[in-house]
mmCIF file of C-alpha atoms in Angstrom:
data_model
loop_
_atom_site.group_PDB
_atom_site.id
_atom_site.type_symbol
_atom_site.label_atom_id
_atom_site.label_comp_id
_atom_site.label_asym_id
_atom_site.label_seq_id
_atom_site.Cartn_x
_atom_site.Cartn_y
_atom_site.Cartn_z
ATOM 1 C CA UNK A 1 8.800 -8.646 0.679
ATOM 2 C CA UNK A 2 8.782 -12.251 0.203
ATOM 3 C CA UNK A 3 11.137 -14.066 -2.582
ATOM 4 C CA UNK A 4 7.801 -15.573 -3.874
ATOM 5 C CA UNK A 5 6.352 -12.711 -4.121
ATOM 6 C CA UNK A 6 9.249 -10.277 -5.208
ATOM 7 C CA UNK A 7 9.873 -12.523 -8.065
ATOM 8 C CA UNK A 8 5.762 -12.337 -9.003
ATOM 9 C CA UNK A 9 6.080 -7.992 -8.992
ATOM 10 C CA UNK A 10 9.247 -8.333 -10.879
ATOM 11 C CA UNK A 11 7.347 -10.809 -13.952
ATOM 12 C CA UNK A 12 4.491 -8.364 -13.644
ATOM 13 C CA UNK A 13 6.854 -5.540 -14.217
ATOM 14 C CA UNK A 14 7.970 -7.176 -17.103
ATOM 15 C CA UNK A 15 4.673 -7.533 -18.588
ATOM 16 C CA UNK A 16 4.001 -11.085 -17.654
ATOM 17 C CA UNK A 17 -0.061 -11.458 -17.878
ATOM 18 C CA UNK A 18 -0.588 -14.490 -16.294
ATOM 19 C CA UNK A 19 0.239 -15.227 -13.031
ATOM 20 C CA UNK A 20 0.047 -18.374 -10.421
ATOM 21 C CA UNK A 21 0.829 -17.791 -7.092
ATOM 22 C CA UNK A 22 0.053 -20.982 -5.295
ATOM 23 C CA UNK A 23 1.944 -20.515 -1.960
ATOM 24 C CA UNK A 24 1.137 -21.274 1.599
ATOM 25 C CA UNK A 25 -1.423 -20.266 3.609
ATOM 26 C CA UNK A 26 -0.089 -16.703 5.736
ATOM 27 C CA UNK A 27 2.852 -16.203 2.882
ATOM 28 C CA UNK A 28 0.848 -12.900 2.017
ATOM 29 C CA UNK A 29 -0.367 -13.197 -1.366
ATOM 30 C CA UNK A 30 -3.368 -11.042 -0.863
ATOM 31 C CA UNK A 31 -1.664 -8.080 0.712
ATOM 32 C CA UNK A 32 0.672 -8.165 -2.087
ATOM 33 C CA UNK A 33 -1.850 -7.107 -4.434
ATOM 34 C CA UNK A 34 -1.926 -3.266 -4.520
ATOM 35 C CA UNK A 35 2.217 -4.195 -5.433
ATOM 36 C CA UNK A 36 1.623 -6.443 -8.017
ATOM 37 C CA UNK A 37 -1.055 -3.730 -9.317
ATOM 38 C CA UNK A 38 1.557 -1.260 -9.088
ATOM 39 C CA UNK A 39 3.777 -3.432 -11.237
ATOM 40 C CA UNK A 40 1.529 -4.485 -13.732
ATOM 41 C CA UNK A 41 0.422 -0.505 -13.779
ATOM 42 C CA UNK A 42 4.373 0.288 -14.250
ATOM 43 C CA UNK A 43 4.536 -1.995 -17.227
ATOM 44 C CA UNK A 44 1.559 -0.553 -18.630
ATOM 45 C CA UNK A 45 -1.095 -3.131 -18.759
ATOM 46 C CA UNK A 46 -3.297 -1.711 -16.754
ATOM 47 C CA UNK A 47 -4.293 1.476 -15.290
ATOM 48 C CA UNK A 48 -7.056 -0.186 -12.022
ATOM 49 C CA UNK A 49 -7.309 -3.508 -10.334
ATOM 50 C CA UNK A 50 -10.390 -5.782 -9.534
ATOM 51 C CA UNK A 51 -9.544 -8.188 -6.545
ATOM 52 C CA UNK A 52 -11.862 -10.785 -6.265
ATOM 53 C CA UNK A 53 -12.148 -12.797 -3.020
ATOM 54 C CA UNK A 54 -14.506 -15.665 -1.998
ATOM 55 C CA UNK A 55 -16.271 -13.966 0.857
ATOM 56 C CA UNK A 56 -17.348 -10.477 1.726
ATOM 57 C CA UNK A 57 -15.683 -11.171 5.366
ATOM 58 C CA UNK A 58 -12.425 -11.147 3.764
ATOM 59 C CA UNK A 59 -13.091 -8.362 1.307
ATOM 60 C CA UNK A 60 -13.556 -6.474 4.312
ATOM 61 C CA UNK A 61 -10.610 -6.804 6.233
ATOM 62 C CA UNK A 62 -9.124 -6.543 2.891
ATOM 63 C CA UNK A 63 -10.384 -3.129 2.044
ATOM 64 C CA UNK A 64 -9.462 -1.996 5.902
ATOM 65 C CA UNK A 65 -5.802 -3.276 5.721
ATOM 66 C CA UNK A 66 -5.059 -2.187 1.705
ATOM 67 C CA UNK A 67 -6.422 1.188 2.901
ATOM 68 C CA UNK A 68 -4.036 1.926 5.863
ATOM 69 C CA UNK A 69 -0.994 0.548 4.333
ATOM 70 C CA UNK A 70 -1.329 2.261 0.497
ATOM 71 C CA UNK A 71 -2.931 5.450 1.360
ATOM 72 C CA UNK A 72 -2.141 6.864 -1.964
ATOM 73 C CA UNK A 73 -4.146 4.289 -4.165
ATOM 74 C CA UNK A 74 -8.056 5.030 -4.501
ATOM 75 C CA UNK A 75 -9.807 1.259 -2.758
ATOM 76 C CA UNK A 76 -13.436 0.773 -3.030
ATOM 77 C CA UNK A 77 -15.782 -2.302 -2.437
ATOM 78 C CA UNK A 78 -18.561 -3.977 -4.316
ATOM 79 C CA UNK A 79 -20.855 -4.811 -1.426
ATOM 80 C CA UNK A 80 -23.722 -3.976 0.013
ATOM 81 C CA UNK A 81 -22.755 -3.190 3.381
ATOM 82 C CA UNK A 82 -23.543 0.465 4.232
ATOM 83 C CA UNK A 83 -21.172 0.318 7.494
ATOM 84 C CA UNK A 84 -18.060 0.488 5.420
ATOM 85 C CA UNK A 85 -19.581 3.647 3.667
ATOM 86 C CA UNK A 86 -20.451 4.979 6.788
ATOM 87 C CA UNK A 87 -16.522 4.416 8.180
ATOM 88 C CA UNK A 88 -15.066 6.603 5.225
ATOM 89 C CA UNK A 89 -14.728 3.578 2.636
ATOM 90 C CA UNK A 90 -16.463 3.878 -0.888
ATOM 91 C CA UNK A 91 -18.837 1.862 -2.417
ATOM 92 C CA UNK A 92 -18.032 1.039 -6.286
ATOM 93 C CA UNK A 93 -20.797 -1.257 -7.453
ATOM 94 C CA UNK A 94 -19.817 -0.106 -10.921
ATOM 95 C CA UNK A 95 -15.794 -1.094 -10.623
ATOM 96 C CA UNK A 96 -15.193 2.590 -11.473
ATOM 97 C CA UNK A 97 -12.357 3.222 -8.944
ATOM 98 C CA UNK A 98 -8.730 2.622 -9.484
ATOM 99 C CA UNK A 99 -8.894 -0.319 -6.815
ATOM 100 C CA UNK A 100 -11.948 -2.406 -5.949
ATOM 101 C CA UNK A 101 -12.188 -5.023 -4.069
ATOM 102 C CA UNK A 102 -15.431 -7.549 -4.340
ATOM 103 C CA UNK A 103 -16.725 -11.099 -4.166
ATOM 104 C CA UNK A 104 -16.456 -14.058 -7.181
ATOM 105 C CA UNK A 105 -19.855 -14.025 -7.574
ATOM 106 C CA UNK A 106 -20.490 -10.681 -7.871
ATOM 107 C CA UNK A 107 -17.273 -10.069 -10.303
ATOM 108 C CA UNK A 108 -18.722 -13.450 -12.432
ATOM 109 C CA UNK A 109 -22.167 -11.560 -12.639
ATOM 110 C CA UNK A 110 -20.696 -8.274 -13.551
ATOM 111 C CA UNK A 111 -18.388 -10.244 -16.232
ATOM 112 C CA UNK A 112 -21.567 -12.228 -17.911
ATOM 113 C CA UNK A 113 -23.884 -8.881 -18.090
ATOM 114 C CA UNK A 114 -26.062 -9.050 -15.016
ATOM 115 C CA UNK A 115 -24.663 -6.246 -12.640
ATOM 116 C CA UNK A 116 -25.588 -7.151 -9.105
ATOM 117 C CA UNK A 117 -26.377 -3.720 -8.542
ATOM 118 C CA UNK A 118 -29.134 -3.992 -10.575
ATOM 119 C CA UNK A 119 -30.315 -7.533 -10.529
ATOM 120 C CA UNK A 120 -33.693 -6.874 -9.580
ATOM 121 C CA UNK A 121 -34.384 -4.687 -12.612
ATOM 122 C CA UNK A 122 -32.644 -7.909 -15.174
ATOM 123 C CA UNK A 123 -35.072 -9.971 -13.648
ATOM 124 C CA UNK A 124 -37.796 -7.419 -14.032
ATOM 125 C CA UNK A 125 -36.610 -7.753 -18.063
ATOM 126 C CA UNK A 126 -35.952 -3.630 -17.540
ATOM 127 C CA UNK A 127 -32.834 -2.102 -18.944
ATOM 128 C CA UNK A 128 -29.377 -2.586 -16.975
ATOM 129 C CA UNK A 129 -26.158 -0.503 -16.832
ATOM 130 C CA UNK A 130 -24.085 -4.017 -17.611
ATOM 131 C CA UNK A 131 -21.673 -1.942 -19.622
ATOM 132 C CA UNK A 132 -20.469 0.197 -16.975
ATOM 133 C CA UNK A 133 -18.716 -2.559 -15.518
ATOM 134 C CA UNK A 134 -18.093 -4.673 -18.316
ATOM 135 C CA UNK A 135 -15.910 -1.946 -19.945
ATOM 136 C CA UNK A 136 -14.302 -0.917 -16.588
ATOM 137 C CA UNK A 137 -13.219 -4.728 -16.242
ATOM 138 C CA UNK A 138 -11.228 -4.601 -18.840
ATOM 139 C CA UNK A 139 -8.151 -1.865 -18.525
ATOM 140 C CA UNK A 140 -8.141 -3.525 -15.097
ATOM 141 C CA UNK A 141 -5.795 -6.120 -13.505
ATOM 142 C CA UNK A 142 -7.507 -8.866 -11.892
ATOM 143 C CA UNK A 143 -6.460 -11.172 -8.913
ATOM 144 C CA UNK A 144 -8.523 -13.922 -8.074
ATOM 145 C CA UNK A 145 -7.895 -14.758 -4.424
ATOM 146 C CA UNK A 146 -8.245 -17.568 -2.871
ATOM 147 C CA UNK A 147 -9.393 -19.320 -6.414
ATOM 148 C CA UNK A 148 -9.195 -22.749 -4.546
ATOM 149 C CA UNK A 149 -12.258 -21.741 -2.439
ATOM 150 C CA UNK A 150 -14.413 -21.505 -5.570
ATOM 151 C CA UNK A 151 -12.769 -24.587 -6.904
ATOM 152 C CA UNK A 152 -13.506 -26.707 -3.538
ATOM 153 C CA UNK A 153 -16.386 -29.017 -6.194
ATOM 154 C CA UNK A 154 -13.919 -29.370 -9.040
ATOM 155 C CA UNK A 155 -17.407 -30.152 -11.312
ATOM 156 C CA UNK A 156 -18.931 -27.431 -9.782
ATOM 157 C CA UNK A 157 -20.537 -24.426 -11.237
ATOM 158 C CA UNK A 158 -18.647 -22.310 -9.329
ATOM 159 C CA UNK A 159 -15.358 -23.711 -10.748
ATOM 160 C CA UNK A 160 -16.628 -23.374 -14.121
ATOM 161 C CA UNK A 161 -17.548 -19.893 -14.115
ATOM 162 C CA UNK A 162 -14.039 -19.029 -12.527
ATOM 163 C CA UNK A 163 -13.075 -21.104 -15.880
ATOM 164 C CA UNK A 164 -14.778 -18.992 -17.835
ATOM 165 C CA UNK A 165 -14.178 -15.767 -16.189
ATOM 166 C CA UNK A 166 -10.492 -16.901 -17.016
ATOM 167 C CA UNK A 167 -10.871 -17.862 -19.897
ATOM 168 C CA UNK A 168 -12.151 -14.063 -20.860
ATOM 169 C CA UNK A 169 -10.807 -12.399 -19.262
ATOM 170 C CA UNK A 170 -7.661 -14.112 -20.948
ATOM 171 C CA UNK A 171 -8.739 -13.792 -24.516
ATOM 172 C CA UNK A 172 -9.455 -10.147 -23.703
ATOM 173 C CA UNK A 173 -5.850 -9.479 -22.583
ATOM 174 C CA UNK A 174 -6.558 -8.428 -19.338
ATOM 175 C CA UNK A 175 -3.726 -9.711 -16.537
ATOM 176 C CA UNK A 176 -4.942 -11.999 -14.358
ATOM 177 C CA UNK A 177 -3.060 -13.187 -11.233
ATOM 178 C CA UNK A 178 -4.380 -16.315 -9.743
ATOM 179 C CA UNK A 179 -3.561 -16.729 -5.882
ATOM 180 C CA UNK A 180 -3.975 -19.826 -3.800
ATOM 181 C CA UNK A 181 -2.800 -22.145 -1.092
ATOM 182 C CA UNK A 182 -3.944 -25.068 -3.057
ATOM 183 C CA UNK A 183 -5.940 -25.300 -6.704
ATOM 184 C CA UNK A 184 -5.861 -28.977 -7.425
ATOM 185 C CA UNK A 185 -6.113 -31.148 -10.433
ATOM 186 C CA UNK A 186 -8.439 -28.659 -12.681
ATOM 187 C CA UNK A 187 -5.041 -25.825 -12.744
ATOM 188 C CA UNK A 188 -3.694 -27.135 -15.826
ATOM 189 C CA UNK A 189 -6.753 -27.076 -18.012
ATOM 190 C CA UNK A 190 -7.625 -23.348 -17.167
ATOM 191 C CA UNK A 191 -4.048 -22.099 -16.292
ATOM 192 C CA UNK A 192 -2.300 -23.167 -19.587
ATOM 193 C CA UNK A 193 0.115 -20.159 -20.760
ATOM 194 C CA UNK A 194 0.408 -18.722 -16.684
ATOM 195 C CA UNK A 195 3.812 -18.332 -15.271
#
């Protein structure tokens, strides 16, 4: 493992629940996810893991590689893509697995209420499931990968619901490890207190 990222497991080991890894690009900060998990699960601050990348692509390959290499950890998705269920790999559209790996926006519409799963019926006005989620978010760990992707338009809506995922998420005691090759200026407003 990587100093970088062997010093990140050994703060989230400690109990550290705020993280920053800004490192480059190919260091491996998203494969070192299930391990920070596993840390953050050792130091008993969580008991799952949400991973939340910018684009289903990557939460693909994602789901493929975390599966081979940590074959005794449960992964899931939050997609809609029937081919991954159809190659073995669960869908979780309710984050009820002990690993699951989706996209910001679906994570941000789980967070505020509106389940993706069932967006059709919240804009119907009929009843949704939004606490399924909601209260599975919450013994989780969360990564936000590649958070620099979402913050590309620094006044950007997408930047300020990662602000106020964070800023939940935060307030709710949940860990939170925030990975990046570059975040730019708006880091020290939302990232106050993270190691």
């Amino acid at each position: 493992m990587r100093p970088a990222l062997r010093r990140a497991a050994e703060l989230a080991e400690r109990g550290e629940p705020g993280l920053i890894l800004e490192l480059p690009t190919g260091y491996g900060k998203t494969s070192a996810g299930p391990l920070l998990y596993r840390a953050y699960r050792r130091a008993g601050l969580c008991w799952k893991a949400i991973h939340v990348l910018p684009l289903r692509a990557i939460v693909e390959k994602a789901l493929k590689d975390f599966a081979a290499a940590h074959p005794d950890i449960e992964f899931a998705y939050q997609d809609g893509d029937a081919l991954l269920t159809r190659d073995g790999y669960r869908r979780d559209p309710f984050f009820t697995s002990e690993y699951v790996l989706t996209t910001v926006d679906s994570f941000v519409h789980n967070l505020f209420k509106a389940p993706v799963t069932e967006l059709s019926r919240l804009i119907e006005g009929a009843p949704v499931h939004y606490h399924i989620p909601f209260a599975y978010i919450y013994p989780s760990c969360v990564f936000i990968d590649e958070a620099h992707v979402a913050a590309q338009d620094e006044r950007g809506k997408a930047v300020a619901a990662l602000k106020a995922s964070v800023k939940i998420l935060r307030e709710a005691d949940v860990p939170v490890v925030v990975m990046s090759a570059t975040m730019g200026r708006w880091k020290s407003d939302v990232f106050k207190g993270f190691k």
